[in-house]
Amino acid sequence: MIIILKDGTQKEFEKGMTVYEIAKSISERLAKEAVGGKFNGKVVELNTKIEEDGKLEILTFDDEEGKKIYWHTSSHILAQAVKRLFKDVKLAIGPAIDNGFYYDFDTDRPFTTEDFEAIEQEMNKIIKEDYKLERFVLPKDEAIKLMEEKGEPYKAELIEKIPEGEEISFYKQGEFTDLCAGPHLMSTGMVKTVKLLSVAGAYWKGDEKNKMLQRIYGISFPKKSMLDEYLHMLEEAKKRDHRKLGKELDLFSIHPEGPGFPFFHPKGMIIRNILEDFWRKEHIKHGYQEIKTPIILNEELWRRSGHWDHYKENMYFTEIDGETYAIKPMNCPGAMLVYKSTMHSYRDLPLRLCELGLVHRHELSGVLHGLMRVRSFTQDDAHLFMTPEQVEDEILGVINLVDYFYKIFGFEYFVELSTRPENSMGSDEDWELATNALISALNRVNLPYKVNEGDGAFYGPKIDFHLKDSIGRTWQCGTIQLDFQMPERFELEYIGPDGEKHRPIMLHRVIYGSIERFIGILTEHFAGAFPTWLAPVQVRVLPISDKHYAYAQNVYGRLLENDIRAELDDRNEKIGYKIREAQLQKIPYMLIVGDKEVEQGTVSLRSRKEGDLGAISLNEFIEKILKEIATKAL
């Protein structure tokens, strides 16, 4: 058989060779690092026999699909260890996730720190015992009987829901058997190092009406050094937690009177206003016009837009004059009405309408998380209306604007193309046209992307931008969604060069995504030490004693005259204490004034990052900091 490898080379192998045997024939090292394969686009196990010509990619832990295989097997090892130690525990589900794996257990007693240590030891024992993972299939009635005999009601319930005729597979490792579609590693010994991270409550099937289970999260790696690096990153993330820093730096708070509804404090509002002002200036430069639409609109509008059928469970409702109104979860229908209020010519297009729109979405209390997951947030939305000929150029314009914004903040990013979901509206032809237009624009700027099957919006495919922060975590922020559906539903029109009415095509897009979440991401990215242009307080003036107050007041006044955000610390405290406190507040610059500075008409400059920088004239410092602010230096 002829096999085309990842690098495009073609090789001949005997029919019936396994993925592992093919990997070994290529290189001993590749076979050692291999965790699975991808044959003709399908992820398969290393012991899968290849019987026909096709494309084969050997997967290692470096591949996303490889990590999923590795972590899925690790979740089975976790379940086996728990069953050995706590025989009465019932198993629910245990998938691989973006960062590791988890398993849900039904148990009457909570897992403790001591339990974690015992479970980890048992997992390491199972790894050393190096059990083969043996796959077998059963008919539905036998599969249910097996799980009932093992006292696993959750597994039996899952099997009941599997459609007739669909294959039901299990994996056995030693004495342990689990219902699973796979794929898996060939043996438990291929997992090298594991760590359990946390335990949390999770409702069965995510439904709060069901029983609360205990979810144990874990991580595993092929090398101990990778685990050490990951645990260091987690410690760093704890220090950078925006909820902790938000409180320490007095940026925002969340109160029990409004769970999921953040309160911004004066310093948080400074950051917010800077981001919004920067956003407005750049959008005006790029031909956008700002609008504002109401946050409460009639039910009929949401039926027309499709949100009623596709998003109702996430919306809040109220009644006015006996009619149902919805608090908007998205800004798009309002933008449709603004467009529709005027008859447009093709000469008006593209029409770029942007809005900093406050939206409300119902999130379950268990998923609320600081500014990252809230019930009320402001989207930096824009809706672009265009002719078919303008679509690709408009997508390119948005891609370039997104790129400019992210570089300002020092973010690297990668791109995903999300295709049609199951719950969607519109014809196959429209979806194909929209998807191809996004692909064509990405190819024109040579922007690499990964396809995320079935994760598009209900009205159109989308490009998602994932930011990479300073400790390597990724955050999905910007998105571009191409929409043929809403212009149709709202009967939007423009007069073409032929004098006839035509339907415009529309782009939805955000760059920050949500102002609130973006502030949370920036806080963690910079660990609260915002660059000078973003810092709520840019300079703190520190007089050494009360006899230096008059001079310090003059320095402070000069800073304010130059629109530099400054504070004067005139408290009767030792200078070391004042410096330490300014450092803890992560203020970019401190200007210390004492006898020498008063006498020479200078200031002693101290940088948050570089420490003591010595004496400098006030004019020179003002020139230096204004340049840093103007260039948005990082």
XYZ file of C-alpha atoms in Angstrom:
634
model
C 0.000 0.000 0.000
C 1.116 3.599 -0.680
C 1.155 5.919 2.357
C 1.570 9.698 2.007
C 3.335 11.058 5.102
C 2.955 14.490 6.741
C 5.841 16.035 4.775
C 4.242 14.881 1.480
C 6.644 12.000 0.816
C 5.158 8.705 -0.410
C 6.301 5.366 0.946
C 5.284 1.788 0.290
C 4.369 -0.425 3.276
C 2.925 -3.908 3.651
C -0.851 -4.000 4.112
C -1.941 -4.603 7.700
C 0.980 -2.773 9.344
C -0.023 -0.816 12.462
C 0.484 2.921 12.847
C 3.170 2.160 15.445
C 5.035 -0.201 13.086
C 4.970 2.418 10.331
C 6.278 5.054 12.791
C 9.075 2.687 13.877
C 10.092 2.004 10.266
C 10.454 5.766 9.743
C 12.442 6.434 12.934
C 12.976 4.818 16.352
C 12.683 8.249 17.959
C 9.375 8.957 16.218
C 8.005 5.590 17.412
C 9.136 6.416 20.970
C 7.357 9.791 20.921
C 4.249 8.629 19.002
C 0.914 8.597 20.855
C -1.461 7.991 17.934
C -2.052 8.604 14.256
C -4.277 10.518 11.865
C -5.220 8.406 8.853
C -7.166 10.111 6.057
C -8.255 12.806 8.533
C -9.422 10.428 11.283
C -7.567 10.169 14.614
C -6.633 6.520 15.288
C -4.667 4.516 17.850
C -1.079 3.328 17.413
C -2.212 -0.322 17.205
C -4.684 0.455 14.383
C -3.918 -1.670 11.296
C -3.713 0.225 8.014
C -5.151 -1.772 5.117
C -5.319 0.741 2.242
C -3.566 3.654 0.552
C -3.953 7.005 2.256
C -2.461 9.953 4.143
C -0.946 9.202 7.543
C 0.285 11.648 10.156
C 2.081 10.245 13.218
C 0.797 12.179 16.252
C 3.017 13.072 19.219
C 2.247 14.958 22.427
C 3.168 18.176 20.563
C 0.003 17.810 18.426
C -3.361 18.923 19.834
C -4.946 15.564 18.880
C -1.954 13.795 20.476
C -2.469 15.639 23.767
C -6.155 14.651 23.724
C -5.242 10.932 23.339
C -2.652 11.205 26.137
C -4.994 13.045 28.531
C -8.002 10.837 27.737
C -5.973 7.758 28.723
C -4.872 9.601 31.881
C -8.545 10.140 32.821
C -9.083 6.348 32.634
C -6.074 5.829 34.915
C -7.633 8.328 37.359
C -10.975 6.467 37.297
C -9.250 3.100 37.819
C -7.308 4.485 40.813
C -10.453 5.978 42.388
C -12.387 2.696 41.942
C -9.561 0.775 43.605
C -9.540 3.076 46.624
C -13.275 3.877 46.883
C -15.255 0.877 45.632
C -18.706 2.457 46.152
C -17.957 5.468 43.901
C -20.025 5.580 40.695
C -18.365 6.682 37.439
C -19.845 9.387 35.218
C -17.676 10.845 32.413
C -13.963 11.618 32.029
C -12.892 13.496 28.898
C -9.677 15.214 27.851
C -10.018 19.024 27.974
C -7.884 21.926 26.719
C -5.499 21.686 29.679
C -5.492 18.115 30.925
C -8.460 15.967 31.882
C -11.144 15.424 34.473
C -13.406 12.657 35.716
C -16.821 13.055 37.379
C -17.621 10.789 40.330
C -20.787 10.218 42.340
C -19.749 9.824 45.985
C -21.360 10.778 49.276
C -18.129 11.982 50.859
C -16.028 14.877 49.498
C -12.518 14.109 48.261
C -9.832 15.504 50.612
C -6.170 16.540 50.193
C -5.175 13.186 51.723
C -7.378 11.414 49.137
C -5.559 13.295 46.349
C -2.194 11.997 47.575
C -3.512 8.417 47.775
C -5.158 8.622 44.317
C -1.962 10.007 42.754
C 0.080 7.172 44.307
C -2.397 4.624 42.945
C -2.274 6.241 39.490
C 1.522 5.971 39.491
C 1.177 2.315 40.489
C -1.215 1.688 37.536
C 1.264 3.432 35.215
C 4.085 1.154 36.452
C 1.851 -1.928 36.016
C 1.711 -0.914 32.304
C -1.685 -2.404 31.428
C -2.605 -2.700 27.755
C -5.748 -0.772 26.778
C -7.855 -3.399 25.030
C -10.838 -2.260 23.005
C -13.968 -4.393 22.564
C -17.535 -3.769 21.360
C -20.879 -5.093 22.587
C -24.482 -5.006 21.381
C -26.611 -2.429 23.219
C -28.447 -4.855 25.534
C -25.200 -6.591 26.551
C -23.466 -3.240 27.077
C -26.241 -2.071 29.418
C -26.158 -5.427 31.272
C -22.365 -5.182 31.739
C -22.575 -1.685 33.264
C -25.514 -2.650 35.489
C -23.587 -5.682 36.755
C -20.664 -3.393 37.567
C -23.031 -1.043 39.460
C -22.491 1.881 37.050
C -25.935 3.524 36.527
C -24.529 6.640 34.797
C -22.779 4.514 32.161
C -25.982 2.462 31.633
C -27.926 5.725 31.155
C -25.417 6.923 28.547
C -25.717 3.632 26.632
C -29.556 3.892 26.679
C -29.220 7.177 24.745
C -26.947 5.722 22.030
C -28.961 5.305 18.785
C -29.692 1.738 17.646
C -27.065 0.381 15.286
C -24.299 2.677 16.542
C -21.158 0.878 17.746
C -20.756 0.704 21.558
C -17.112 0.301 22.536
C -15.313 -0.315 25.835
C -11.695 -0.184 26.939
C -10.241 -2.649 29.449
C -7.002 -2.041 31.395
C -6.246 -4.682 34.026
C -9.339 -5.194 36.198
C -10.885 -1.887 35.047
C -13.345 -1.494 32.136
C -14.869 1.777 30.932
C -17.403 2.759 28.275
C -15.474 4.854 25.771
C -15.209 5.697 22.072
C -11.418 6.273 22.324
C -8.848 6.673 20.907
C -6.267 5.817 23.598
C -2.582 5.114 24.166
C -1.519 1.483 23.765
C -0.788 1.059 27.485
C -0.958 2.883 30.825
C 2.862 2.858 31.020
C 3.056 5.367 28.157
C 1.882 8.061 30.611
C 5.006 9.255 32.429
C 4.006 11.843 35.031
C 0.634 12.865 36.503
C -0.636 15.485 38.916
C -4.120 16.030 40.341
C -4.945 19.716 40.471
C -8.347 20.400 42.017
C -11.853 19.152 42.745
C -15.113 20.959 41.969
C -18.831 20.287 41.895
C -20.458 19.475 38.554
C -24.066 18.605 37.806
C -24.657 15.371 35.869
C -25.031 16.365 32.193
C -24.566 20.028 33.231
C -28.194 20.230 34.381
C -28.740 21.849 37.784
C -31.846 19.658 38.258
C -29.566 16.590 38.321
C -27.314 15.327 41.120
C -24.139 17.241 41.962
C -21.078 15.089 41.222
C -17.449 15.628 42.208
C -15.113 16.492 39.351
C -11.398 15.805 39.827
C -9.111 17.735 37.446
C -5.638 16.497 36.527
C -2.753 16.966 34.129
C -0.123 14.592 32.717
C 3.011 14.899 30.580
C 5.613 12.722 28.853
C 8.439 14.443 30.849
C 8.694 15.617 34.454
C 10.301 18.882 33.283
C 7.097 19.665 31.337
C 5.002 19.086 34.466
C 7.328 21.324 36.538
C 7.038 24.065 33.906
C 3.236 23.741 33.881
C 2.970 23.887 37.689
C 5.218 26.987 37.663
C 2.849 28.554 35.110
C -0.113 27.783 37.402
C 1.655 29.469 40.329
C 2.394 32.467 38.117
C -1.260 32.533 37.041
C -2.356 32.622 40.706
C -0.168 35.692 41.299
C -1.657 37.297 38.191
C -5.300 36.436 38.994
C -7.214 39.548 37.896
C -9.721 39.078 40.733
C -6.930 39.349 43.316
C -5.158 42.205 41.499
C -8.467 43.978 40.818
C -9.011 44.192 44.571
C -5.401 45.102 45.470
C -5.206 47.805 42.766
C -8.782 49.008 43.434
C -9.937 48.472 39.819
C -13.303 46.699 40.186
C -15.476 44.663 42.515
C -18.372 42.205 42.324
C -21.038 42.158 45.023
C -23.634 39.587 46.153
C -26.314 42.135 45.241
C -25.311 41.671 41.580
C -23.508 38.369 40.911
C -21.959 38.478 37.455
C -22.489 42.255 37.182
C -19.131 44.011 37.746
C -18.719 47.409 39.467
C -15.878 49.520 38.077
C -13.999 51.764 40.515
C -12.337 55.096 39.528
C -8.975 53.489 38.638
C -10.682 50.730 36.648
C -12.691 53.395 34.800
C -9.457 55.121 33.767
C -8.253 51.937 32.025
C -11.697 51.375 30.536
C -11.957 54.944 29.184
C -8.451 54.772 27.680
C -9.344 51.544 25.855
C -12.626 52.991 24.601
C -11.031 56.326 23.520
C -8.290 54.470 21.631
C -10.949 52.255 20.028
C -13.035 55.280 18.911
C -10.080 57.162 17.406
C -8.882 54.144 15.421
C -12.374 53.334 14.147
C -12.961 56.890 12.931
C -9.604 56.671 11.083
C -10.789 53.442 9.427
C -14.089 54.797 8.158
C -16.458 53.587 10.892
C -19.438 55.556 12.220
C -20.483 55.102 15.841
C -24.073 54.345 16.847
C -25.915 53.571 20.102
C -28.913 51.239 20.273
C -31.343 50.544 23.173
C -30.725 47.670 25.580
C -34.442 46.699 25.772
C -36.354 45.864 22.589
C -39.607 44.104 21.738
C -39.907 40.300 21.567
C -40.930 40.478 17.892
C -37.492 41.858 16.969
C -35.746 38.893 18.609
C -38.051 36.455 16.808
C -37.204 38.147 13.518
C -33.449 38.018 14.176
C -33.509 34.308 15.077
C -32.273 34.848 18.636
C -35.637 33.725 20.031
C -35.243 30.257 18.492
C -31.493 29.911 18.908
C -30.552 31.885 22.045
C -33.690 32.306 24.190
C -32.390 30.347 27.210
C -29.521 32.860 27.593
C -31.754 35.961 27.534
C -33.455 38.100 30.195
C -37.038 39.285 29.685
C -39.329 41.969 31.032
C -42.895 43.119 30.366
C -43.862 46.636 29.280
C -47.495 47.651 28.624
C -48.542 43.985 28.559
C -45.972 43.050 25.895
C -42.796 40.965 26.242
C -39.467 42.748 25.796
C -35.955 41.303 25.919
C -32.774 42.823 27.319
C -30.401 42.510 24.382
C -27.849 39.670 24.465
C -26.319 40.971 21.210
C -26.209 44.294 19.397
C -26.883 43.097 15.837
C -30.701 43.554 15.603
C -30.344 47.189 16.708
C -27.772 47.793 13.970
C -30.211 46.254 11.445
C -32.865 48.816 12.413
C -30.365 51.693 12.088
C -29.435 50.507 8.576
C -33.094 50.019 7.636
C -34.103 53.525 8.751
C -32.583 54.991 5.553
C -32.681 53.813 1.922
C -29.067 53.216 0.837
C -27.379 53.375 -2.548
C -24.485 51.132 -3.577
C -22.415 54.334 -3.339
C -23.006 54.342 0.475
C -21.442 50.909 0.796
C -19.482 49.618 2.535
C -21.271 51.124 5.529
C -19.357 50.440 8.754
C -21.429 50.970 11.908
C -19.659 50.467 15.245
C -21.080 50.382 18.775
C -19.816 49.974 22.316
C -22.982 48.096 23.205
C -23.965 46.888 26.673
C -25.410 43.363 26.506
C -26.795 40.938 29.107
C -26.611 37.149 28.922
C -27.758 34.641 31.487
C -24.833 32.539 32.705
C -25.150 29.849 35.381
C -23.756 31.021 38.721
C -21.202 28.183 38.745
C -19.369 29.497 35.663
C -19.144 33.174 36.693
C -15.495 34.211 37.029
C -14.407 37.777 37.811
C -14.426 39.852 34.614
C -13.814 36.804 32.412
C -17.333 35.327 32.627
C -20.044 37.830 33.520
C -23.736 38.437 32.888
C -23.387 42.040 31.754
C -20.634 43.317 29.459
C -19.849 45.815 26.719
C -19.001 44.459 23.277
C -16.906 46.584 20.934
C -19.233 45.609 18.133
C -19.325 46.606 14.494
C -21.638 45.658 11.638
C -20.391 46.213 8.115
C -22.883 46.269 5.237
C -21.510 45.699 1.738
C -22.036 44.524 -1.813
C -20.895 40.972 -2.762
C -17.881 42.455 -4.598
C -16.691 44.211 -1.423
C -16.817 41.212 0.934
C -13.232 40.018 0.683
C -11.687 43.493 0.967
C -13.815 44.253 4.028
C -12.740 41.010 5.713
C -9.111 41.928 4.966
C -9.658 45.406 6.420
C -10.950 43.905 9.676
C -8.078 41.370 9.841
C -5.551 44.211 9.481
C -7.301 46.329 12.139
C -7.377 43.396 14.570
C -3.672 42.769 13.913
C -2.866 46.460 14.617
C -4.806 46.437 17.908
C -3.226 43.258 19.254
C 0.313 44.391 18.400
C -0.286 47.589 20.414
C -0.764 45.443 23.532
C 2.102 43.071 22.688
C -0.089 40.029 22.024
C 0.796 37.178 19.698
C -2.272 35.394 18.340
C -3.448 32.469 16.262
C -6.579 32.074 14.155
C -9.382 29.508 13.925
C -11.999 29.217 11.197
C -15.297 27.978 12.713
C -17.751 26.285 10.354
C -21.499 25.622 10.322
C -22.999 24.325 13.605
C -25.900 21.860 13.800
C -28.247 24.514 15.208
C -28.067 27.019 12.339
C -30.194 28.820 9.786
C -29.747 29.502 6.059
C -29.131 27.515 2.890
C -26.126 25.268 2.160
C -25.248 27.567 -0.724
C -25.078 30.679 1.514
C -22.936 28.861 4.069
C -20.545 27.648 1.384
C -20.208 31.144 -0.112
C -19.619 32.693 3.324
C -17.065 30.070 4.387
C -15.137 30.338 1.102
C -14.994 34.154 1.392
C -13.394 33.882 4.859
C -10.902 31.249 3.639
C -9.994 33.376 0.615
C -9.319 36.455 2.780
C -7.122 34.446 5.192
C -5.161 33.020 2.241
C -4.645 36.491 0.752
C -2.837 37.675 3.878
C -1.055 34.305 4.341
C -2.542 33.967 7.815
C -2.299 30.340 9.004
C -5.507 29.020 10.572
C -6.990 25.913 12.140
C -10.489 24.691 11.186
C -12.867 24.388 14.147
C -15.661 22.225 12.734
C -19.232 23.095 13.713
C -18.390 26.015 16.024
C -19.708 28.883 13.877
C -22.495 31.269 14.927
C -26.040 30.113 14.132
C -26.206 32.671 11.286
C -22.768 32.308 9.714
C -19.170 30.997 9.790
C -16.521 32.982 11.637
C -12.839 33.696 12.113
C -11.773 33.696 15.781
C -8.600 35.343 17.076
C -6.941 33.670 20.090
C -4.486 35.859 22.021
C -1.410 34.384 23.691
C -0.512 36.112 26.961
C 2.855 36.587 28.666
C 2.716 33.184 30.420
C 1.555 31.256 27.359
C -2.199 30.994 28.011
C -4.624 31.645 25.163
C -7.796 33.763 25.184
C -10.416 33.963 22.434
C -11.161 37.661 21.867
C -11.684 38.993 18.347
C -14.099 37.460 15.873
C -15.271 38.107 12.307
C -18.626 36.591 11.336
C -19.936 36.675 7.785
C -23.736 36.770 7.675
C -26.116 36.269 4.734
C -29.069 35.536 7.043
C -29.890 38.682 8.998
C -29.999 41.010 5.988
C -32.538 38.526 4.551
C -34.585 38.312 7.749
C -34.692 42.092 8.145
C -35.245 42.649 4.398
C -32.308 45.053 4.145
C -31.816 46.646 0.728
C -29.657 49.006 -1.293
C -30.160 50.460 -4.763
C -27.565 49.039 -7.141
C -25.979 50.738 -10.196
C -28.771 49.108 -12.249
C -31.402 51.087 -10.280
C -32.791 47.833 -8.793
C -33.031 46.807 -5.125
C -30.387 44.361 -3.875
C -29.676 42.589 -0.589
C -26.476 43.670 1.221
C -24.122 41.175 2.870
C -23.085 41.801 6.451
C -20.048 41.270 8.678
C -20.302 41.165 12.468
C -16.989 41.738 14.262
C -15.411 42.510 17.619
C -11.759 43.205 18.478
C -11.576 43.419 22.273
C -14.513 41.012 22.393
C -15.779 42.374 25.687
C -14.263 45.463 27.347
C -14.640 43.834 30.774
C -12.972 40.571 29.775
C -10.218 42.374 27.866
C -9.380 44.378 31.017
C -9.227 41.079 32.934
C -6.893 39.607 30.296
C -4.672 42.729 30.271
C -4.492 42.700 34.089
C -3.205 39.111 34.037
C -0.990 39.633 30.965
C 0.826 42.565 32.613
C 0.440 41.124 36.174
C -1.182 44.452 37.106
C 1.941 46.382 36.028
C 0.228 48.188 33.135
C 2.363 50.038 30.594
C 2.551 53.754 31.344
C -0.062 54.784 28.758
C -2.628 52.448 30.379
C -1.646 52.769 34.063
C -4.376 54.425 36.192
C -1.652 56.341 38.065
C 1.432 57.048 35.967
C 3.565 58.926 38.509
C 3.582 59.278 42.286
C 5.450 62.219 43.824
C 7.123 61.326 47.135
C 8.435 64.162 49.363
C 10.990 62.881 51.922
C 9.709 65.138 54.733
C 7.212 67.940 55.352
C 9.796 70.643 54.478
C 9.798 69.308 50.902
C 5.995 69.457 50.490
C 5.881 72.871 48.775
C 8.388 71.776 46.102
C 6.601 68.412 45.719
C 3.298 70.246 45.257
C 4.885 72.303 42.439
C 6.198 69.099 40.744
C 2.750 67.488 41.100
C 1.074 70.562 39.562
C 3.431 70.517 36.553
C 2.588 66.866 35.904
C -1.154 67.556 35.994
C -0.715 70.536 33.613
C 0.810 68.079 31.110
C -2.114 65.617 31.435
C 0.027 63.100 33.282
C -1.977 61.040 35.780
C -0.183 61.717 39.060
C -0.632 61.390 42.811
C 1.101 63.270 45.633
C 1.901 61.147 48.705
C 2.172 63.854 51.390
C 1.600 61.492 54.344
C 3.908 61.740 57.334
C 5.547 58.373 56.628
C 9.165 57.255 56.070
C 10.283 57.446 52.426
C 11.073 53.681 52.326
C 7.483 52.910 53.271
C 6.141 55.275 50.579
C 8.372 53.691 47.916
C 7.326 50.161 48.898
C 3.656 51.098 48.742
C 4.014 52.762 45.308
C 5.817 49.626 44.129
C 2.991 47.411 45.425
C 0.496 49.635 43.600
C 2.620 48.976 40.456
C 2.938 52.687 39.611
C 5.362 53.091 36.656
C 7.349 56.043 38.056
C 8.121 57.615 41.423
C 9.595 61.115 41.741
C 11.368 61.462 45.083
C 12.144 64.991 46.307
C 14.427 65.949 49.214
C 16.982 68.657 50.060
C 19.227 67.999 47.038
C 16.301 68.019 44.551
C 14.870 71.248 46.029
C 18.290 72.880 45.874
C 19.080 71.766 42.288
C 15.524 72.034 40.920
C 15.505 68.328 39.941
C 13.674 65.136 40.903
C 15.115 61.743 41.826
C 13.573 59.270 39.366
C 12.686 55.740 40.362
C 11.219 53.251 37.858
C 8.889 50.397 38.812
C 10.911 48.127 36.531
C 14.486 49.438 36.696
C 14.704 50.850 40.228
C 16.670 54.036 41.038
C 17.594 56.018 37.892
C 19.128 59.050 39.631
C 18.533 62.796 39.367
C 16.787 64.278 36.323
C 15.291 67.684 35.505
C 11.519 67.798 35.713
C 11.297 69.054 32.095
C 13.412 66.150 30.891
C 11.238 63.651 32.781
C 8.010 65.170 31.427
C 9.385 64.970 27.866
C 10.435 61.340 28.428
C 7.101 60.159 29.872
C 4.965 62.033 27.312
C 6.899 60.298 24.523
C 6.373 56.926 26.238
C 2.630 57.605 26.527
C 2.276 58.902 22.961
C 4.036 55.874 21.445
C 2.079 53.470 23.709
C 5.395 51.854 24.638
C 5.135 48.499 26.388
